[in-house]
CSV table of C-alpha atoms in Angstrom, one decimal:
chain,number,residue,atom,x,y,z
A,1,MET,CA,3.8,30.6,-22.7
A,2,PRO,CA,0.7,30.1,-24.8
A,3,ALA,CA,0.2,26.6,-26.2
A,4,ASN,CA,2.3,26.7,-29.3
A,5,PRO,CA,1.0,29.8,-31.1
A,6,ARG,CA,1.5,29.8,-34.8
A,7,PRO,CA,4.8,31.6,-35.7
A,8,VAL,CA,4.9,34.0,-38.6
A,9,PRO,CA,6.3,31.8,-41.4
A,10,THR,CA,9.7,32.8,-42.6
A,11,PRO,CA,11.5,31.4,-45.6
A,12,PRO,CA,14.3,29.3,-44.2
A,13,SER,CA,16.9,30.5,-46.6
A,14,ALA,CA,15.8,33.9,-47.7
A,15,PRO,CA,18.6,36.0,-49.3
A,16,ALA,CA,20.0,39.0,-47.5
A,17,GLY,CA,18.1,42.1,-48.3
A,18,ALA,CA,14.9,40.2,-48.9
A,19,ARG,CA,11.7,42.2,-48.5
A,20,MET,CA,10.4,42.2,-44.9
A,21,PRO,CA,7.0,40.6,-44.3
A,22,ARG,CA,4.1,43.0,-43.8
A,23,PRO,CA,3.4,42.1,-40.1
A,24,LEU,CA,6.9,43.3,-39.1
A,25,PRO,CA,6.2,47.1,-38.7
A,26,ARG,CA,3.1,46.3,-36.7
A,27,ILE,CA,4.9,43.9,-34.5
A,28,VAL,CA,7.7,46.4,-33.8
A,29,ALA,CA,5.2,49.1,-33.1
A,30,VAL,CA,3.4,47.0,-30.5
A,31,LEU,CA,6.7,45.9,-28.9
A,32,ALA,CA,7.8,49.5,-28.8
A,33,LEU,CA,4.7,50.5,-26.9
A,34,LEU,CA,5.0,47.7,-24.4
A,35,HIS,CA,8.7,48.5,-23.8
A,36,ALA,CA,7.8,52.2,-23.4
A,37,TYR,CA,5.3,51.1,-20.7
A,38,ILE,CA,8.0,49.2,-18.8
A,39,GLY,CA,10.4,52.2,-19.0
A,40,TRP,CA,7.7,54.6,-17.9
A,41,ARG,CA,6.8,52.5,-14.9
A,42,LEU,CA,10.3,51.6,-13.8
A,43,LEU,CA,12.9,54.2,-14.8
A,44,PRO,CA,11.4,57.2,-12.9
A,45,ALA,CA,11.1,55.2,-9.7
A,46,LEU,CA,14.8,54.2,-9.8
A,47,ALA,CA,16.1,57.8,-9.8
A,48,LEU,CA,19.1,56.8,-11.9
A,49,GLY,CA,19.8,60.2,-13.4
A,50,VAL,CA,20.6,61.0,-17.0
A,51,PRO,CA,23.3,58.2,-17.4
A,52,GLY,CA,20.9,55.6,-15.9
A,53,TRP,CA,18.0,56.7,-18.0
A,54,SER,CA,20.2,56.6,-21.1
A,55,VAL,CA,21.3,53.0,-20.3
A,56,GLY,CA,17.7,52.0,-19.6
A,57,VAL,CA,16.3,53.4,-22.8
A,58,ILE,CA,19.1,51.9,-24.9
A,59,LEU,CA,18.5,48.4,-23.3
A,60,LEU,CA,14.7,48.7,-23.9
A,61,THR,CA,15.2,49.8,-27.5
A,62,LEU,CA,17.7,47.0,-28.1
A,63,SER,CA,15.1,44.5,-26.7
A,64,THR,CA,12.5,45.9,-29.0
A,65,LEU,CA,14.7,45.4,-32.1
A,66,LEU,CA,16.1,42.0,-31.1
A,67,MET,CA,12.8,40.2,-30.4
A,68,PRO,CA,11.6,40.2,-34.1
A,69,LEU,CA,14.8,38.4,-35.0
A,70,SER,CA,13.4,35.2,-33.4
A,71,LEU,CA,10.8,35.1,-36.3
A,72,PHE,CA,12.5,37.0,-39.1
A,73,ALA,CA,16.2,36.3,-38.9
A,74,GLY,CA,16.0,34.2,-42.0
A,75,MET,CA,15.0,37.3,-44.0
A,76,LEU,CA,18.2,39.1,-43.1
A,77,THR,CA,20.9,36.6,-44.3
A,78,HIS,CA,21.2,33.5,-46.4
A,79,ARG,CA,23.8,32.1,-44.0
A,80,ARG,CA,22.0,29.5,-42.0
A,81,THR,CA,24.4,29.6,-39.0
A,82,LEU,CA,24.1,33.3,-38.7
A,83,ALA,CA,20.4,33.3,-39.1
A,84,ASP,CA,20.1,30.7,-36.3
A,85,ARG,CA,22.3,32.7,-34.0
A,86,LEU,CA,20.3,35.8,-34.6
A,87,SER,CA,17.1,33.9,-34.0
A,88,GLY,CA,18.4,32.5,-30.8
A,89,ILE,CA,19.3,35.9,-29.5
A,90,GLY,CA,15.9,37.2,-30.4
A,91,ALA,CA,14.2,34.3,-28.7
A,92,LEU,CA,16.3,34.9,-25.5
A,93,ALA,CA,15.3,38.6,-25.6
A,94,MET,CA,11.7,37.5,-26.0
A,95,GLY,CA,11.9,35.3,-22.9
A,96,LEU,CA,13.4,38.1,-20.8
A,97,PHE,CA,10.9,40.7,-22.0
A,98,SER,CA,8.0,38.3,-21.2
A,99,SER,CA,9.0,38.1,-17.5
A,100,LEU,CA,9.8,41.8,-17.4
A,101,LEU,CA,6.4,42.8,-18.7
A,102,VAL,CA,4.5,40.4,-16.4
A,103,LEU,CA,6.4,41.5,-13.3
A,104,THR,CA,5.9,45.1,-14.2
A,105,LEU,CA,2.2,44.6,-14.5
A,106,LEU,CA,2.1,42.6,-11.1
A,107,ARG,CA,4.1,45.5,-9.5
A,108,ASP,CA,1.6,48.0,-10.7
A,109,LEU,CA,-1.3,45.9,-9.4
A,110,ALA,CA,0.4,45.5,-6.0
A,111,LEU,CA,1.0,49.2,-5.7
A,112,ALA,CA,-2.6,49.9,-6.6
A,113,VAL,CA,-4.2,47.4,-4.3
A,114,LEU,CA,-1.8,47.7,-1.4
A,115,PRO,CA,-0.3,51.3,-1.5
A,116,GLY,CA,2.4,51.8,1.0
A,117,TRP,CA,3.2,48.1,1.4
A,118,PHE,CA,5.8,48.1,-1.3
A,119,GLY,CA,8.7,50.5,-1.6
A,120,VAL,CA,8.5,52.2,-5.0
A,121,ALA,CA,12.2,52.3,-5.7
A,122,VAL,CA,12.9,48.8,-4.2
A,123,SER,CA,10.1,47.2,-6.1
A,124,ALA,CA,11.2,48.9,-9.3
A,125,ALA,CA,14.7,47.5,-8.9
A,126,ALA,CA,13.3,44.1,-8.0
A,127,VAL,CA,11.4,43.7,-11.3
A,128,PRO,CA,14.4,43.6,-13.7
A,129,LEU,CA,16.5,41.6,-11.2
A,130,LEU,CA,13.8,38.9,-10.8
A,131,ALA,CA,13.1,38.9,-14.6
A,132,LEU,CA,16.8,38.3,-15.3
A,133,LEU,CA,17.0,35.6,-12.6
A,134,VAL,CA,13.9,33.8,-13.9
A,135,THR,CA,15.3,33.9,-17.4
A,136,LEU,CA,18.7,32.5,-16.5
A,137,ILE,CA,17.1,29.7,-14.5
A,138,GLY,CA,14.7,29.1,-17.3
A,139,LEU,CA,17.6,29.0,-19.8
A,140,VAL,CA,19.5,26.3,-17.8
A,141,ASN,CA,16.3,24.3,-17.4
A,142,ALA,CA,15.6,24.5,-21.1
A,143,ARG,CA,19.1,23.5,-22.3
A,144,ARG,CA,19.5,20.5,-20.0
A,145,ILE,CA,18.2,17.2,-21.3
A,146,ALA,CA,14.7,16.3,-20.2
A,147,ARG,CA,14.1,14.3,-17.1
A,148,VAL,CA,12.5,10.9,-17.2
A,149,LEU,CA,9.0,11.0,-15.7
A,150,ASP,CA,7.3,7.7,-14.8
A,151,ILE,CA,3.5,7.4,-15.2
A,152,ASP,CA,1.4,4.3,-14.6
A,153,VAL,CA,-2.0,4.2,-16.3
A,154,ALA,CA,-4.7,1.7,-15.1
A,155,ILE,CA,-6.5,0.3,-18.2
A,156,ASP,CA,-9.8,-1.5,-17.9
A,157,GLY,CA,-9.7,-5.0,-19.4
A,158,LEU,CA,-5.9,-4.9,-20.0
A,159,ALA,CA,-4.6,-8.3,-21.1
A,160,PRO,CA,-2.3,-9.8,-18.4
A,161,ALA,CA,0.6,-10.1,-20.8
A,162,LEU,CA,0.4,-6.3,-21.3
A,163,ASP,CA,0.8,-5.5,-17.6
A,164,GLY,CA,3.9,-3.3,-17.5
A,165,PHE,CA,3.9,-2.6,-21.3
A,166,THR,CA,6.1,0.5,-21.6
A,167,ILE,CA,5.6,3.4,-24.0
A,168,VAL,CA,8.3,6.1,-23.9
A,169,GLN,CA,6.7,9.3,-25.2
A,170,LEU,CA,8.6,12.2,-26.7
A,171,SER,CA,6.8,15.4,-27.8
A,172,ASP,CA,7.5,18.9,-28.9
A,173,ILE,CA,11.2,18.7,-29.5
A,174,HIS,CA,11.1,21.6,-31.9
A,175,VAL,CA,14.4,21.0,-33.8
A,176,GLY,CA,15.3,24.4,-35.2
A,177,ALA,CA,17.3,27.5,-34.6
A,178,THR,CA,18.6,26.5,-31.1
A,179,ILE,CA,17.8,22.8,-30.9
A,180,LYS,CA,20.3,20.8,-33.1
A,181,SER,CA,21.6,17.3,-33.6
A,182,ALA,CA,23.6,17.2,-30.4
A,183,TYR,CA,20.5,18.0,-28.3
A,184,VAL,CA,18.5,15.4,-30.2
A,185,ALA,CA,21.2,12.8,-29.9
A,186,ALA,CA,21.3,13.3,-26.1
A,187,ILE,CA,17.5,12.7,-26.0
A,188,VAL,CA,17.9,9.5,-28.0
A,189,GLY,CA,20.7,8.3,-25.8
A,190,ARG,CA,18.5,8.7,-22.7
A,191,VAL,CA,15.5,7.0,-24.3
A,192,ASN,CA,17.7,4.1,-25.3
A,193,THR,CA,18.5,3.4,-21.6
A,194,LEU,CA,14.8,2.9,-20.7
A,195,ASP,CA,14.1,-0.5,-22.3
A,196,ALA,CA,10.9,0.7,-23.9
A,197,ASP,CA,8.4,-1.6,-25.6
A,198,LEU,CA,7.7,1.2,-28.1
A,199,VAL,CA,8.5,4.9,-28.6
A,200,ALA,CA,5.8,7.4,-29.4
A,201,ILE,CA,6.5,10.8,-30.7
A,202,THR,CA,3.5,13.1,-30.5
A,203,GLY,CA,4.3,15.9,-32.9
A,204,ASP,CA,6.0,19.2,-33.3
A,205,VAL,CA,9.4,17.6,-34.0
A,206,VAL,CA,10.6,20.5,-36.2
A,207,ASP,CA,10.5,24.2,-36.9
A,208,GLY,CA,11.9,24.5,-40.4
A,209,GLY,CA,12.2,22.7,-43.7
A,210,VAL,CA,13.7,19.3,-44.5
A,211,PRO,CA,16.8,20.6,-46.4
A,212,GLN,CA,17.8,22.8,-43.4
A,213,LEU,CA,17.0,20.3,-40.6
A,214,ARG,CA,17.5,16.8,-42.0
A,215,ALA,CA,20.9,16.4,-40.4
A,216,HIS,CA,19.5,17.5,-37.1
A,217,THR,CA,16.6,15.1,-37.0
A,218,ALA,CA,18.8,12.2,-38.2
A,219,PRO,CA,19.6,11.0,-34.6
A,220,LEU,CA,16.0,10.0,-34.2
A,221,ALA,CA,16.8,7.0,-36.5
A,222,GLY,CA,18.8,5.7,-33.5
A,223,LEU,CA,15.8,5.3,-31.2
A,224,ARG,CA,15.6,1.7,-29.9
A,225,SER,CA,12.6,-0.2,-28.5
A,226,ARG,CA,11.1,-3.6,-28.8
A,227,HIS,CA,8.3,-2.7,-31.3
A,228,GLY,CA,9.7,0.4,-33.0
A,229,SER,CA,9.1,4.1,-33.1
A,230,PHE,CA,5.8,5.7,-34.1
A,231,LEU,CA,5.1,9.4,-34.8
A,232,VAL,CA,2.2,11.7,-35.5
A,233,THR,CA,2.2,15.2,-37.0
A,234,GLY,CA,1.9,18.3,-34.9
A,235,ASN,CA,0.8,21.8,-36.0
A,236,HIS,CA,4.5,22.9,-36.5
A,237,GLU,CA,5.0,20.1,-39.1
A,238,TYR,CA,2.3,21.8,-41.1
A,239,TYR,CA,4.1,25.2,-40.9
A,240,SER,CA,7.3,23.4,-42.1
A,241,GLY,CA,6.0,21.2,-45.0
A,242,ALA,CA,4.2,18.2,-43.6
A,243,ASP,CA,4.3,16.0,-46.6
A,244,ALA,CA,8.1,16.4,-46.9
A,245,TRP,CA,8.6,15.7,-43.3
A,246,VAL,CA,6.4,12.6,-43.3
A,247,ALA,CA,8.6,11.3,-46.1
A,248,GLU,CA,11.7,12.2,-44.2
A,249,PHE,CA,10.6,10.6,-41.0
A,250,THR,CA,9.6,7.5,-42.9
A,251,ARG,CA,13.0,7.4,-44.6
A,252,ILE,CA,14.9,7.3,-41.3
A,253,GLY,CA,12.7,4.5,-39.9
A,254,LEU,CA,9.9,6.1,-38.0
A,255,ARG,CA,6.4,4.9,-38.6
A,256,VAL,CA,4.1,7.9,-39.2
A,257,LEU,CA,0.5,7.2,-38.3
A,258,MET,CA,-1.9,9.3,-40.4
A,259,ASN,CA,-5.4,8.6,-39.2
A,260,GLU,CA,-4.5,4.9,-39.1
A,261,HIS,CA,-3.5,2.1,-36.7
A,262,VAL,CA,-1.2,-0.8,-36.2
A,263,VAL,CA,-1.7,-3.9,-34.1
A,264,ILE,CA,1.2,-4.5,-31.7
A,265,GLU,CA,1.7,-8.2,-30.9
A,266,HIS,CA,3.3,-8.6,-27.5
A,267,ASP,CA,4.0,-11.9,-25.6
A,268,GLY,CA,0.9,-13.5,-26.9
A,269,ALA,CA,-1.4,-10.5,-26.4
A,270,ALA,CA,-2.1,-7.5,-28.6
A,271,LEU,CA,-3.0,-3.8,-28.5
A,272,VAL,CA,-4.1,-1.3,-31.1
A,273,LEU,CA,-1.8,1.7,-31.5
A,274,ALA,CA,-3.4,4.5,-33.6
A,275,GLY,CA,-2.3,7.9,-34.6
A,276,VAL,CA,-4.1,11.0,-36.0
A,277,THR,CA,-2.9,14.0,-37.8
A,278,ASP,CA,-2.8,17.3,-35.9
A,279,PHE,CA,-6.2,18.7,-34.7
A,280,SER,CA,-5.7,21.7,-37.1
A,281,ALA,CA,-4.3,19.7,-40.0
A,282,GLY,CA,-7.5,20.1,-42.1
A,283,HIS,CA,-7.0,23.8,-42.2
A,284,HIS,CA,-3.7,23.2,-44.0
A,285,ASP,CA,-4.6,20.3,-46.1
A,286,PRO,CA,-8.2,18.9,-46.2
A,287,ALA,CA,-6.9,15.5,-47.0
A,288,HIS,CA,-5.1,15.5,-43.6
A,289,ARG,CA,-8.2,16.3,-41.5
A,290,SER,CA,-7.8,14.6,-38.1
A,291,ASP,CA,-10.1,11.7,-37.7
A,292,PRO,CA,-9.9,9.3,-34.7
A,293,GLN,CA,-12.8,7.2,-36.0
A,294,ARG,CA,-11.1,6.6,-39.3
A,295,ALA,CA,-7.9,5.7,-37.4
A,296,LEU,CA,-9.7,2.6,-36.1
A,297,VAL,CA,-11.2,1.3,-39.3
A,298,GLY,CA,-10.5,-2.4,-39.5
A,299,ALA,CA,-9.1,-2.6,-35.9
A,300,PRO,CA,-9.8,-5.9,-34.1
A,301,ALA,CA,-12.5,-5.7,-31.4
A,302,GLY,CA,-11.7,-6.3,-27.7
A,303,LEU,CA,-8.1,-4.9,-27.6
A,304,THR,CA,-6.8,-2.1,-25.6
A,305,ARG,CA,-6.7,1.0,-27.8
A,306,VAL,CA,-4.0,3.7,-27.5
A,307,LEU,CA,-4.2,6.9,-29.6
A,308,LEU,CA,-1.3,9.3,-30.4
A,309,ALA,CA,-2.8,12.8,-31.0
A,310,HIS,CA,-0.7,16.0,-30.8
A,311,GLN,CA,-3.3,18.2,-29.2
A,312,PRO,CA,-5.3,17.3,-26.1
A,313,ARG,CA,-8.4,18.7,-27.6
A,314,SER,CA,-8.6,15.6,-29.8
A,315,ALA,CA,-9.9,13.9,-26.6
A,316,GLU,CA,-13.6,14.2,-27.1
A,317,ALA,CA,-13.4,12.6,-30.5
A,318,ALA,CA,-11.0,10.0,-29.2
A,319,GLU,CA,-13.4,9.0,-26.4
A,320,ALA,CA,-16.3,8.8,-28.7
A,321,ALA,CA,-14.3,6.5,-31.0
A,322,GLY,CA,-13.6,4.1,-28.1
A,323,PHE,CA,-10.0,4.7,-27.2
A,324,ASP,CA,-8.7,3.8,-23.7
A,325,LEU,CA,-5.7,6.1,-23.6
A,326,GLN,CA,-4.6,9.2,-25.6
A,327,LEU,CA,-1.1,10.5,-25.5
A,328,SER,CA,-0.7,14.2,-26.4
A,329,GLY,CA,1.6,17.2,-26.1
A,330,HIS,CA,1.4,20.7,-27.7
A,331,THR,CA,0.9,22.7,-24.5
A,332,HIS,CA,4.5,22.5,-23.2
A,333,GLY,CA,2.8,22.7,-19.8
A,334,GLY,CA,2.9,26.4,-20.4
A,335,GLN,CA,6.7,26.3,-20.7
A,336,PHE,CA,7.2,29.1,-18.2
A,337,TRP,CA,5.0,31.0,-15.8
A,338,PRO,CA,2.5,32.6,-16.1
A,339,TRP,CA,1.6,31.1,-19.5
A,340,ASN,CA,0.6,27.8,-17.9
A,341,LEU,CA,-2.4,29.7,-16.5
A,342,PHE,CA,-3.6,30.6,-20.0
A,343,VAL,CA,-3.3,27.2,-21.7
A,344,ARG,CA,-6.7,26.1,-20.6
A,345,LEU,CA,-8.2,28.9,-22.7
A,346,GLN,CA,-7.3,26.7,-25.8
A,347,GLN,CA,-6.8,23.2,-24.5
A,348,PRO,CA,-8.8,21.1,-22.0
A,349,TYR,CA,-5.6,19.9,-20.2
A,350,THR,CA,-2.3,21.6,-19.5
A,351,ALA,CA,-0.2,18.7,-18.4
A,352,GLY,CA,-0.3,15.3,-16.7
A,353,LEU,CA,-2.9,12.5,-16.5
A,354,HIS,CA,-6.6,13.2,-16.7
A,355,ARG,CA,-9.8,11.2,-17.2
A,356,LEU,CA,-12.5,12.0,-19.7
A,357,ARG,CA,-15.2,9.5,-19.0
A,358,ARG,CA,-13.7,6.1,-20.1
A,359,LEU,CA,-10.7,7.7,-21.7
A,360,TRP,CA,-7.4,8.5,-20.0
A,361,VAL,CA,-5.5,11.5,-21.5
A,362,TYR,CA,-1.8,12.1,-20.8
A,363,THR,CA,-0.5,15.5,-21.8
A,364,SER,CA,3.3,15.8,-22.0
A,365,ARG,CA,5.0,19.1,-21.0
A,366,GLY,CA,7.3,18.4,-24.0
A,367,THR,CA,10.8,17.3,-24.5
A,368,GLY,CA,12.3,20.4,-26.0
A,369,TYR,CA,10.9,24.0,-26.1
A,370,TRP,CA,9.5,26.5,-28.6
A,371,GLY,CA,10.7,30.1,-29.0
A,372,PRO,CA,12.5,31.4,-25.9
A,373,PRO,CA,15.0,28.9,-24.5
A,374,LYS,CA,13.3,29.1,-21.2
A,375,ARG,CA,11.5,26.7,-18.9
A,376,PHE,CA,10.3,27.8,-15.5
A,377,GLY,CA,7.7,25.8,-13.5
A,378,ALA,CA,7.1,23.5,-16.4
A,379,PRO,CA,10.1,21.1,-16.7
A,380,ALA,CA,10.7,19.2,-20.0
A,381,GLU,CA,10.1,15.5,-19.9
A,382,ILE,CA,10.7,12.1,-21.5
A,383,THR,CA,7.7,10.2,-20.3
A,384,ARG,CA,7.8,6.5,-19.5
A,385,ILE,CA,4.2,5.3,-19.5
A,386,ARG,CA,3.5,1.8,-18.1
A,387,LEU,CA,0.1,0.2,-18.8
A,388,ARG,CA,-1.4,-1.5,-15.7
A,389,PRO,CA,-4.6,-3.4,-15.2
A,390,ALA,CA,-7.4,-1.4,-13.5
């Protein structure tokens, strides 16, 4: 899916009967048109008769109405549990619809380019079946705890004592309607088996306010590593009240780096670990404008420099500032096909390790998910990064 598009903000505990936000009628109208297109292209080809048409129309209408729940469920009820369940159902419908729409478009393209190569009825039946299969596989992938992915990064001038220095990176957990404390605790449990030198959390931890989600982020206090846990803000922290979350993360023992650095002393050597606010933070609060140069003010010369920056597009400024390695997230690796193909329209890197002149940039596919509980072709990861001498 697209790289973390900004959700329409919804009051986390709006009372039942609260006034719907202005974008809702337009969103429903657009969804209705897209669902009508799917019905127009598939239902006639299936020759289902009146009963089949009726079922198809009902399902498409239900999908149209369910999808906005992923964004606006909090406006319908003051009951947090019910709002989260409605939001989860809407997000699941969104994931199914996404695959259904893409496959319908691909079917139409195939029929236009290669007429006669595809059976009209067979291809029309294949579209919803494949969409359902992809969505179910994606749901299983999303709900399982992220795999551990090992990455070695060769750093020029790395001190011998830092050979093998291990950073475990978490990113884009998105605690919210469908990711709760049990999911977070399982991530923490897996990290604590990895014997990390430090833990780096590169933003988008939450989707909601501190009062609603404090109990569900609490397990992060249990992260264990030799030098502690460090965190930078992502764009979703700014949608959810960044100042309040910075205070809460600090309260539970995470060190939040806001355009600043720390010097990590390790076995007689040292490295600079810096963190910047989200690339877009200045749009929300000018005082939080992301600034890699400022993050290095007062840093000792001659040490390896690692930057935590939520979005990969901080890389140009990070390279100019003199960093050796940037750890980022934000993209989710696209989360599920075909959105991975479009991430490059916004970000320079979709996933994995890349080189920008002297700077290495590692982009995590994320440890949780946003929106649809669906991962297909972009598995979640807990990344174990080992520094090696070049």
